[in-house]
Coordinates of C-alpha atoms in Angstrom, one line a residue:
M117 CA 23.5 -27.3 -5.1
R118 CA 23.4 -31.0 -5.7
L119 CA 25.8 -34.3 -4.8
R120 CA 26.7 -34.7 -8.5
A121 CA 28.3 -31.1 -8.3
L122 CA 30.2 -31.4 -5.6
L123 CA 31.6 -35.1 -7.0
A124 CA 32.5 -33.5 -10.3
T125 CA 34.7 -31.0 -8.3
D126 CA 38.1 -31.8 -8.2
A127 CA 39.2 -29.4 -5.9
L128 CA 37.5 -31.3 -3.2
G129 CA 39.0 -34.7 -3.2
L130 CA 35.7 -37.0 -3.2
R131 CA 35.2 -40.5 -4.3
L132 CA 31.9 -41.8 -4.6
L133 CA 31.5 -45.0 -2.6
G134 CA 28.0 -45.9 -2.9
G135 CA 24.6 -44.4 -4.1
E136 CA 25.2 -43.4 -7.4
D137 CA 21.5 -43.8 -7.8
E138 CA 20.9 -40.8 -5.5
L139 CA 23.4 -38.0 -6.6
D140 CA 20.5 -35.4 -7.4
R141 CA 19.9 -35.0 -4.1
T142 CA 20.2 -31.1 -3.0
V143 CA 22.5 -29.9 -0.5
R144 CA 21.5 -27.4 2.0
G145 CA 24.4 -27.4 4.4
V146 CA 27.2 -28.8 6.0
M147 CA 28.2 -30.6 9.3
T148 CA 31.3 -31.7 10.5
T149 CA 30.7 -34.2 13.7
D150 CA 32.4 -37.1 15.5
L151 CA 29.4 -37.6 17.7
R152 CA 27.7 -41.0 18.4
D153 CA 24.3 -39.2 17.8
P154 CA 24.4 -35.8 16.2
S155 CA 20.4 -35.6 15.7
R156 CA 19.9 -32.6 17.4
Y157 CA 22.3 -30.7 15.2
L158 CA 21.0 -31.8 11.9
S159 CA 17.8 -29.9 10.4
G160 CA 18.0 -32.1 7.2
G161 CA 19.7 -31.7 3.4
E162 CA 23.3 -31.8 4.9
L163 CA 26.3 -33.2 3.8
V164 CA 28.0 -35.0 7.1
L165 CA 31.7 -34.7 7.3
T166 CA 33.3 -37.2 9.8
G167 CA 36.5 -38.4 10.9
L168 CA 35.2 -42.0 12.1
A169 CA 36.2 -40.9 15.8
W170 CA 32.9 -42.2 16.8
R171 CA 33.4 -46.0 15.3
R172 CA 35.1 -48.3 17.9
D173 CA 34.1 -51.8 16.1
A174 CA 32.1 -52.5 13.0
A175 CA 28.9 -52.6 15.0
D176 CA 28.7 -48.8 15.4
S177 CA 28.2 -48.5 11.7
E178 CA 24.9 -49.3 11.6
P179 CA 22.9 -47.6 14.0
F180 CA 24.7 -43.9 13.2
V181 CA 24.0 -44.3 9.6
R182 CA 20.4 -44.9 10.8
I183 CA 20.5 -41.8 12.7
L184 CA 22.0 -39.7 10.2
V185 CA 19.0 -41.3 7.5
Q186 CA 16.2 -40.4 9.9
A187 CA 17.5 -36.8 10.0
G188 CA 17.2 -36.3 6.3
V189 CA 20.5 -35.7 5.7
A190 CA 21.4 -35.7 1.8
A191 CA 25.1 -37.8 2.2
L192 CA 27.8 -38.9 4.4
A193 CA 31.8 -38.5 3.4
A194 CA 34.0 -39.9 5.7
G195 CA 38.1 -38.8 5.7
E196 CA 40.6 -40.9 5.2
A197 CA 43.6 -39.3 7.3
E198 CA 42.6 -41.1 10.4
L199 CA 41.9 -45.0 9.5
G200 CA 42.8 -45.1 5.5
D201 CA 40.3 -46.5 3.9
V202 CA 36.6 -46.4 4.9
P203 CA 35.9 -49.4 6.6
E204 CA 33.9 -52.1 5.0
D205 CA 30.8 -52.2 7.3
L206 CA 30.1 -48.4 7.0
V207 CA 29.8 -48.9 3.2
V208 CA 27.6 -51.9 3.7
A209 CA 25.1 -49.8 6.3
C210 CA 24.6 -46.8 3.7
A211 CA 24.3 -48.9 0.8
R212 CA 21.2 -50.7 3.0
H213 CA 19.7 -47.4 4.0
R214 CA 20.2 -45.7 0.7
L215 CA 22.8 -43.0 2.1
P216 CA 25.4 -41.7 -0.4
L217 CA 29.0 -42.5 0.9
F218 CA 32.0 -40.2 0.0
A219 CA 35.8 -41.1 0.9
V220 CA 37.5 -37.8 1.5
H221 CA 41.2 -37.9 0.5
E222 CA 43.6 -37.4 3.3
S223 CA 45.1 -34.3 1.8
V224 CA 41.9 -32.2 1.9
A225 CA 40.6 -30.7 4.6
F226 CA 37.2 -30.7 6.0
A227 CA 37.0 -27.0 6.0
T228 CA 38.0 -26.9 2.3
I229 CA 34.7 -28.8 1.7
T230 CA 32.6 -26.5 4.4
E231 CA 33.8 -23.3 2.5
H232 CA 33.2 -24.5 -0.7
V233 CA 29.7 -25.9 0.4
V234 CA 28.7 -22.7 2.1
R235 CA 29.6 -20.6 -0.6
Q236 CA 27.9 -22.5 -3.3
V237 CA 24.7 -23.1 -1.4
S238 CA 24.7 -19.3 -0.1
G239 CA 25.1 -18.1 -3.7
E240 CA 22.2 -20.1 -4.8
R241 CA 19.9 -19.4 -2.0
A242 CA 20.5 -15.2 -2.9
G243 CA 19.6 -16.2 -6.4
D244 CA 16.3 -17.9 -5.1
L245 CA 15.7 -15.6 -2.7
A246 CA 16.1 -12.7 -5.0
A247 CA 13.4 -14.2 -7.3
V248 CA 11.0 -14.3 -4.5
V249 CA 11.5 -11.1 -3.6
D250 CA 10.8 -9.9 -7.9
R251 CA 7.9 -12.0 -7.8
H252 CA 6.5 -11.0 -4.5
R253 CA 7.1 -7.1 -5.4
R254 CA 5.3 -8.0 -9.0
M255 CA 2.1 -9.7 -7.3
M256 CA 1.8 -6.9 -4.3
T257 CA 2.2 -3.8 -7.2
S258 CA -1.1 -5.7 -9.2
G259 CA -3.0 -6.8 -5.9
P260 CA -3.3 -7.7 -2.0
A261 CA -1.4 -11.2 -2.8
G262 CA 2.1 -11.9 -2.1
G263 CA 2.4 -11.9 1.7
G264 CA 3.3 -8.7 2.7
P265 CA 6.8 -7.7 3.6
D266 CA 6.9 -9.9 6.2
V267 CA 6.8 -13.3 4.1
V268 CA 10.4 -11.7 2.6
L269 CA 12.0 -10.7 6.3
D270 CA 11.2 -14.1 6.7
L271 CA 13.0 -15.3 4.1
L272 CA 16.2 -13.1 4.5
G273 CA 16.2 -14.6 7.9
S274 CA 15.8 -18.7 7.1
D275 CA 17.9 -18.1 3.7
L276 CA 20.4 -16.0 4.1
D277 CA 20.8 -15.9 8.2
L278 CA 19.9 -11.6 7.9
R279 CA 17.6 -10.5 10.7
A280 CA 16.0 -7.3 9.3
W281 CA 12.9 -4.9 10.3
V282 CA 10.9 -2.2 8.8
L283 CA 10.8 0.9 11.2
S284 CA 9.0 4.5 10.8
P285 CA 10.9 7.3 10.9
T286 CA 10.0 7.4 14.4
G287 CA 11.5 3.9 15.3
R288 CA 8.3 2.4 15.1
L289 CA 8.2 -1.7 14.1
I290 CA 5.9 -1.9 10.9
A291 CA 7.1 -5.1 10.1
G292 CA 9.4 -7.9 11.0
P293 CA 10.2 -11.9 10.9
K294 CA 8.2 -13.6 12.9
V295 CA 10.8 -17.1 13.2
A296 CA 13.9 -14.9 14.0
G297 CA 13.2 -13.9 17.5
P298 CA 12.2 -10.6 19.1
A299 CA 12.9 -7.3 17.5
P300 CA 15.2 -4.8 19.0
A301 CA 14.3 -3.0 22.0
A302 CA 11.8 0.1 21.5
D303 CA 15.0 2.5 22.6
V304 CA 17.1 0.6 20.0
C305 CA 14.5 1.5 17.2
A306 CA 14.1 4.9 18.1
R307 CA 18.3 5.1 17.9
L308 CA 18.3 3.7 15.1
A309 CA 15.7 5.7 13.8
A310 CA 17.8 9.0 14.9
E311 CA 20.6 7.4 12.9
H312 CA 19.4 7.0 9.7
L313 CA 17.4 10.4 10.0
A314 CA 20.7 12.0 10.8
A315 CA 22.3 10.1 7.8
T316 CA 19.7 11.3 6.0
R317 CA 19.8 15.2 6.6
T318 CA 23.4 15.3 5.6
G319 CA 22.9 14.0 2.3
R320 CA 25.0 11.0 2.7
H321 CA 23.5 7.8 0.4
G322 CA 22.5 4.2 2.3
P323 CA 22.7 1.9 3.5
H324 CA 24.3 3.6 6.4
R325 CA 26.2 1.4 8.9
V326 CA 25.9 1.8 12.8
T327 CA 26.9 0.0 16.0
L328 CA 24.6 0.1 18.8
G329 CA 26.7 -1.9 21.8
A330 CA 28.3 -4.3 20.2
T331 CA 25.9 -5.0 17.4
A332 CA 26.2 -3.4 13.6
Y333 CA 23.3 -2.3 11.8
S334 CA 22.8 -1.4 8.0
L335 CA 20.2 0.8 7.7
F336 CA 18.5 1.0 3.8
P337 CA 16.2 3.7 3.0
V338 CA 12.7 2.8 2.0
R339 CA 11.8 5.3 -0.7
S340 CA 7.9 6.1 -1.6
G341 CA 6.8 4.8 -4.8
G342 CA 10.7 3.4 -5.8
R343 CA 11.6 6.8 -5.4
S344 CA 15.3 7.6 -6.2
P345 CA 17.2 10.1 -4.0
Q346 CA 16.9 12.7 -6.4
A347 CA 13.4 12.2 -7.0
A348 CA 12.2 14.3 -4.6
R349 CA 13.0 18.2 -5.1
D350 CA 13.7 18.7 -1.3
V351 CA 15.1 16.0 1.3
R352 CA 12.8 18.0 3.8
E353 CA 9.8 16.9 2.0
T354 CA 10.1 13.1 3.1
V355 CA 12.5 12.8 5.6
L356 CA 9.9 12.4 8.4
S357 CA 7.8 10.3 6.8
D358 CA 10.2 7.5 4.6
W359 CA 10.5 4.3 6.6
L360 CA 13.5 2.4 6.4
L361 CA 14.9 -1.3 7.0
A362 CA 17.3 -1.9 9.8
V363 CA 19.3 -5.0 9.0
E364 CA 21.5 -6.7 11.7
A365 CA 24.4 -6.9 9.6
D366 CA 27.4 -4.7 8.3
A367 CA 26.9 -4.1 4.8
G368 CA 30.1 -2.6 4.3
D369 CA 31.7 -5.3 2.5
W370 CA 29.2 -7.1 0.7
P371 CA 28.9 -7.6 -2.6
E372 CA 27.3 -6.1 -5.5
E373 CA 24.7 -9.1 -5.7
R374 CA 23.6 -8.8 -2.3
L375 CA 23.2 -5.5 -2.2
D376 CA 21.0 -5.2 -5.0
L377 CA 18.9 -8.0 -3.4
L378 CA 18.6 -5.9 -0.4
H379 CA 17.7 -2.5 -2.1
G380 CA 14.6 -5.2 -4.1
V381 CA 13.6 -5.7 -0.6
T382 CA 13.3 -2.0 0.1
Q383 CA 11.2 -2.0 -3.5
L384 CA 8.8 -4.2 -1.9
I385 CA 8.4 -2.6 1.6
A386 CA 8.0 0.9 -0.8
V387 CA 5.0 -0.7 -2.6
E388 CA 3.3 -2.0 0.9
R389 CA 4.2 1.9 2.3
D390 CA 2.3 3.1 -0.8
R391 CA -0.7 0.9 -0.2
R392 CA -1.2 1.9 3.4
E393 CA -0.9 5.9 2.1
A394 CA -3.3 5.2 -0.7
A395 CA -5.9 3.4 2.1
R396 CA -6.2 6.8 4.1
T397 CA -7.1 8.9 1.7
V398 CA -11.0 8.4 2.7
R399 CA -9.7 9.1 6.4
R400 CA -7.9 12.4 5.2
R401 CA -11.1 13.2 3.4
L402 CA -13.3 12.7 6.1
A403 CA -10.9 15.1 8.5
Q404 CA -10.7 17.8 5.7
E405 CA -15.0 18.1 5.7
V406 CA -15.2 17.8 9.3
L407 CA -12.2 20.6 9.7
E408 CA -14.2 23.0 7.4
L409 CA -17.4 22.7 8.9
A410 CA -15.9 23.7 12.3
Q411 CA -13.9 26.4 10.7
T412 CA -16.4 28.0 9.0
G413 CA -19.2 27.9 11.6
A414 CA -21.4 25.2 10.5
A415 CA -24.4 23.9 12.6
P416 CA -23.4 21.4 14.9
A417 CA -26.3 19.3 13.3
E418 CA -24.3 19.6 10.0
I419 CA -21.0 18.6 12.1
A420 CA -22.5 15.9 13.9
A421 CA -23.8 14.0 10.6
R422 CA -20.3 14.3 9.6
L423 CA -18.9 12.9 13.0
R424 CA -21.6 10.1 12.4
V425 CA -19.7 9.2 9.0
A426 CA -16.2 8.7 10.3
A427 CA -17.2 7.0 13.4
P428 CA -17.7 3.9 11.6
V429 CA -14.7 4.4 9.2
L430 CA -12.3 5.2 12.2
L431 CA -13.9 2.4 14.6
P432 CA -16.4 -0.4 13.1
G433 CA -18.6 -1.6 15.4
L434 CA -18.3 0.4 18.0
G435 CA -21.7 0.7 18.2
A436 CA -22.1 4.2 19.7
A437 CA -20.8 7.8 18.9
P438 CA -17.2 8.4 20.5
H439 CA -15.6 11.0 22.2
W440 CA -13.2 12.9 19.8
Q441 CA -9.9 14.9 20.6
V442 CA -8.1 17.2 18.2
V443 CA -4.3 17.2 17.7
V444 CA -2.8 20.3 15.9
A445 CA 0.9 20.3 13.9
R446 CA 2.9 22.4 13.0
V447 CA 6.9 21.6 11.0
E448 CA 8.4 25.1 10.1
W449 CA 11.5 24.7 8.4
D450 CA 14.2 28.0 8.1
G451 CA 14.6 29.6 4.3
G452 CA 10.8 28.1 3.3
G453 CA 10.8 26.4 0.0
V454 CA 8.7 23.6 1.4
E455 CA 5.4 23.1 1.6
E456 CA 5.1 22.6 4.9
G457 CA 1.3 21.3 5.3
P458 CA 1.5 18.1 3.8
V459 CA 4.8 17.5 5.7
A460 CA 2.7 18.2 9.2
Q461 CA -0.1 15.7 7.6
A462 CA 2.5 12.9 7.2
L463 CA 4.3 13.8 10.3
L464 CA 0.9 13.7 12.3
E465 CA -0.3 10.7 11.3
E466 CA 3.1 8.5 12.6
V467 CA 3.1 10.5 15.5
L468 CA -0.5 8.9 16.4
A469 CA -0.1 5.5 14.9
A470 CA 1.8 4.6 17.9
P471 CA -1.1 2.8 20.4
L472 CA -3.2 4.8 22.4
P473 CA -3.3 2.2 25.8
G474 CA -1.1 2.8 28.7
P475 CA -0.3 6.3 29.6
A476 CA -1.0 7.9 26.6
S477 CA -4.6 7.6 26.8
G478 CA -5.2 7.2 30.7
G479 CA -5.4 3.5 30.3
H480 CA -8.5 3.4 27.9
D481 CA -8.3 0.2 25.7
L482 CA -9.1 1.4 21.7
A483 CA -10.3 -2.3 20.4
G484 CA -10.6 -2.4 17.0
P485 CA -8.4 -1.4 13.9
E486 CA -4.9 -0.7 14.0
P487 CA -3.8 2.5 15.6
A488 CA -2.5 4.1 12.4
D489 CA -6.0 3.2 10.7
R490 CA -8.4 4.9 13.2
I491 CA -6.7 8.3 12.8
A492 CA -8.0 11.1 10.2
V493 CA -5.8 14.0 9.6
A494 CA -6.5 17.2 6.8
Y495 CA -4.2 20.0 6.9
T496 CA -4.9 23.8 5.9
G497 CA -2.2 25.9 5.1
D498 CA 0.8 25.2 6.7
E499 CA -0.7 23.7 9.8
A500 CA -2.0 19.5 10.5
V501 CA -5.1 18.8 12.3
A502 CA -6.1 15.3 13.4
L503 CA -9.3 14.1 14.3
V504 CA -8.7 11.4 17.5
P505 CA -11.7 8.9 18.0
L506 CA -11.9 7.8 21.5
P507 CA -14.3 4.9 22.4
A508 CA -15.0 6.0 25.7
V509 CA -13.3 8.7 28.1
A510 CA -13.5 9.3 32.1
A511 CA -16.4 11.4 32.8
E512 CA -16.3 15.2 32.7
H513 CA -14.6 17.1 35.6
D514 CA -13.2 14.1 37.7
G515 CA -9.8 14.8 37.6
S516 CA -9.0 12.1 35.5
E517 CA -7.0 12.2 32.0
S518 CA -8.4 10.4 29.0
G519 CA -6.9 9.9 25.5
V520 CA -4.0 11.5 23.8
L521 CA -1.8 13.3 26.1
A522 CA 0.5 16.1 25.4
D523 CA 3.0 15.3 27.5
A524 CA 3.7 11.6 26.2
L525 CA 3.0 12.0 22.9
L526 CA 6.6 13.0 22.1
E527 CA 8.5 11.4 25.0
S528 CA 9.5 8.2 23.1
I529 CA 10.2 9.9 19.5
R530 CA 11.6 13.0 20.6
G531 CA 15.4 11.9 19.7
P532 CA 14.3 10.6 16.1
L533 CA 12.4 13.7 15.2
T534 CA 14.8 16.0 16.2
A535 CA 17.7 14.6 14.4
G536 CA 15.6 14.5 11.3
L537 CA 15.1 18.1 12.0
G538 CA 18.5 19.3 11.7
D539 CA 19.7 22.7 12.2
D540 CA 16.7 24.4 10.5
G541 CA 13.2 22.7 11.3
R542 CA 11.0 22.6 14.0
I543 CA 7.8 20.8 15.1
T544 CA 5.1 22.1 17.3
L545 CA 2.3 20.0 19.1
G546 CA -1.2 21.2 20.7
V547 CA -3.6 18.7 22.0
S548 CA -7.5 19.5 23.0
A549 CA -9.5 17.8 25.9
A550 CA -11.9 15.1 24.8
V551 CA -15.3 16.7 23.7
H552 CA -18.6 14.5 23.2
S553 CA -20.6 16.4 20.9
A554 CA -20.8 18.7 17.5
E555 CA -21.3 21.0 19.6
G556 CA -17.8 21.1 21.2
L557 CA -15.4 20.2 18.3
R558 CA -15.0 24.0 17.0
G559 CA -14.0 24.6 20.6
A560 CA -11.9 22.0 20.6
L561 CA -9.9 22.9 17.3
E562 CA -9.2 26.3 19.0
E563 CA -8.1 24.6 22.0
A564 CA -5.6 22.5 20.0
R565 CA -4.4 25.5 18.2
H566 CA -4.1 27.9 21.5
A567 CA -1.9 24.8 23.3
R568 CA 0.3 24.5 19.5
R569 CA 1.0 28.1 20.5
V570 CA 2.2 27.6 24.0
A571 CA 4.4 24.8 22.4
A572 CA 5.4 27.2 20.0
A573 CA 6.9 29.6 22.6
R574 CA 9.2 26.8 24.4
P575 CA 12.4 26.5 23.3
G576 CA 13.6 22.8 21.8
R577 CA 13.1 21.6 17.8
V578 CA 10.3 19.5 19.2
C579 CA 7.8 20.8 21.7
A580 CA 4.2 20.0 22.6
A581 CA 1.7 21.4 24.9
G582 CA -1.6 19.8 25.9
H583 CA -5.1 21.4 27.1
Q584 CA -4.2 21.6 30.9
E585 CA -1.4 24.1 30.0
L586 CA -3.8 26.6 28.9
A587 CA -4.7 27.4 33.0
S588 CA -1.2 28.3 33.3
H589 CA -0.4 32.2 33.1
V590 CA 2.8 31.5 33.9
L591 CA 3.4 29.8 30.8
L592 CA 1.9 32.8 28.2
L593 CA 2.1 35.8 30.4
P594 CA 6.6 36.4 30.4
F595 CA 5.7 36.8 26.6
V596 CA 3.3 39.7 27.1
P597 CA 5.3 43.1 27.5
D598 CA 4.0 44.7 30.8
D599 CA 2.2 48.0 28.9
V600 CA 0.4 45.5 26.5
R601 CA -0.2 43.2 30.2
R602 CA -1.9 46.3 31.4
A603 CA -3.7 47.8 28.5
F604 CA -5.5 44.1 28.3
T605 CA -6.4 44.1 31.9
A606 CA -7.8 47.5 31.7
R607 CA -9.9 47.1 28.6
L608 CA -11.5 44.0 29.8
L609 CA -12.1 44.4 33.4
D610 CA -12.2 48.2 34.1
P611 CA -15.7 48.2 32.6
L612 CA -17.0 45.5 35.1
R613 CA -14.9 47.3 38.1
D614 CA -16.8 50.5 37.4
Y615 CA -20.2 49.0 37.3
D616 CA -19.4 47.2 40.2
R617 CA -18.6 50.3 42.4
R618 CA -21.5 52.2 40.9
H619 CA -24.2 49.1 41.3
R620 CA -22.4 46.7 43.9
A621 CA -23.0 44.1 41.3
E622 CA -20.2 41.7 42.2
L623 CA -20.0 41.3 37.9
I624 CA -16.1 40.3 38.7
P625 CA -16.3 37.9 41.2
T626 CA -19.1 36.2 39.3
L627 CA -16.7 36.5 36.3
E628 CA -14.1 34.4 38.0
A629 CA -17.0 31.8 40.0
F630 CA -18.0 31.6 35.9
L631 CA -14.7 30.4 34.4
D632 CA -13.6 28.5 37.9
C633 CA -17.0 26.5 37.2
D634 CA -16.2 26.2 33.3
G635 CA -18.9 27.7 32.5
S636 CA -21.3 25.3 34.3
W637 CA -24.4 27.4 35.3
T638 CA -25.7 25.0 38.0
R639 CA -22.4 24.7 39.5
C640 CA -21.9 28.3 39.2
A641 CA -25.2 29.3 40.9
T642 CA -24.7 26.8 43.6
R643 CA -21.6 28.3 44.6
L644 CA -22.7 31.8 44.9
H645 CA -25.8 30.7 46.2
L646 CA -27.8 32.5 43.4
H647 CA -30.7 31.8 41.3
V648 CA -29.5 30.6 37.5
N649 CA -31.5 33.4 35.9
T650 CA -30.0 35.8 38.7
L651 CA -26.3 34.4 37.2
R652 CA -27.4 34.4 33.7
Y653 CA -28.3 38.3 34.6
R654 CA -24.7 39.0 35.7
V655 CA -23.1 36.9 33.2
G656 CA -25.4 39.0 30.4
R657 CA -24.4 42.3 31.7
I658 CA -20.6 41.4 31.6
E659 CA -21.0 40.2 27.9
Q660 CA -23.3 43.8 27.2
L661 CA -20.2 45.5 28.9
T662 CA -17.2 44.3 27.3
G663 CA -18.5 43.4 24.2
R664 CA -17.1 39.4 24.6
D665 CA -19.5 36.1 24.5
L666 CA -18.7 34.1 27.2
S667 CA -19.8 30.8 25.3
R668 CA -16.4 31.3 23.3
L669 CA -13.7 29.5 24.1
E670 CA -11.4 32.5 23.0
D671 CA -13.1 35.2 25.1
K672 CA -13.2 32.6 28.3
L673 CA -9.4 32.7 27.7
D674 CA -9.0 36.4 27.5
F675 CA -11.0 36.7 30.7
F676 CA -9.4 34.3 32.3
L677 CA -5.3 35.9 31.8
A678 CA -7.0 39.5 32.8
L679 CA -8.2 38.2 36.0
R680 CA -4.6 36.5 36.5
M681 CA -2.9 39.7 35.6
S682 CA -5.2 42.0 37.6

């Protein structure tokens, strides 16, 4: 607002003593002070109110006015309640420095002026901010200009004193103001996401209000493309993928204008979300091509060619073919009615978007694109499959863990996901070991699928299992009836036992050693003190007697379990 508007407001009891030519100055705030030097509390553009307690004699006026002018204040208003008329020395000092000076009638409280100024300035700022939000929304819709949601979140903080952050459905921080101090802690973000998802599943309309500790938050849904709450056929289609805007304030008593402004902010953020969604198209297509090749038994050379195409897209500038991991996910809803494959795809992209360095990756730093930009996820049927590149992994068989670890994958996001699933949903994930060639990719896919089945056998709404757990018969065997176990063992091992009894060929010990050495011909031959050709003959005899292929992961697992059950 301008000084001229303040002077024209009779209820404020202001009388102009000097500075008529400066009445078009803009007032951006108000401050009451009786300090001799209030400069550290001034940021410019204020109307300063004073009762003149700082003035002991006429010589004090000049330095006081000079300090205000250097701080860039808009005007000074002196009260007449204490001294009566405003001292002439103050009038002269203000005229010398071209600082507008008002006298405040003794019947008017400074609180009345302060309240009026704050109300007017806040309303104007909200209008200005709404215009900025609208402009940015139009710019982002038509092109990459506009600065993204961070810009508007900064404006919310600077102009309306609102701290706000954009969170994913798992509580991952997506965007926030750069000048409003640190974002909430990770556990607070996760709890906010959980509260939002739980409210969404109950059908409540936002904003959702929640208090954590002594801090109140209002949670606004960010719907893709500005979609209305009724646009989705079923809330389960989007509840695990939509973002939210968390505002550190209680919106319960906000006027409609401010609520409309925040709705405009969410529309702007939705534009950014849709843009990131579109950017995933290439990565999804790459993953789909590799998945189809692996599932149809394509030649390793053909799969390797597709991986060479994927590597520069996911990790530009890497310079060498990375190792790969496969993660499989499935989202199941009671009663059906939802196409679960796309839901699992969007969820898996979110789950894997968190940074991989640290405990979840064995300490391997993935330099290059943002985590969300180096994941390729496809889906087939009700199952989503992620291809995760790793620039470096630990040496094979050295006992260390690398890449994505199943037990850490869902640790920090289990709460929000459980809230989003409600009483009718379930998520299961399986993680393969890292492989370094196209030959191993099909096996990694099957390994991840087997691990997901292990996770599915566990209780709970959100479960994951890794390749390490496939080696534990304790996790699998309790789910198999005794008669099935006996039949399974006999079908696989009885032909080998009969042959050993007749020929003393030691096929069973050879099979155990071969599996224990992870199928390594050299290490197994060394352990058994055999020539490699002799070992190959024995393994060939095992495959001939059982009709199985020990180069296949499924057959290795079957033999492993049969030996443990025998």
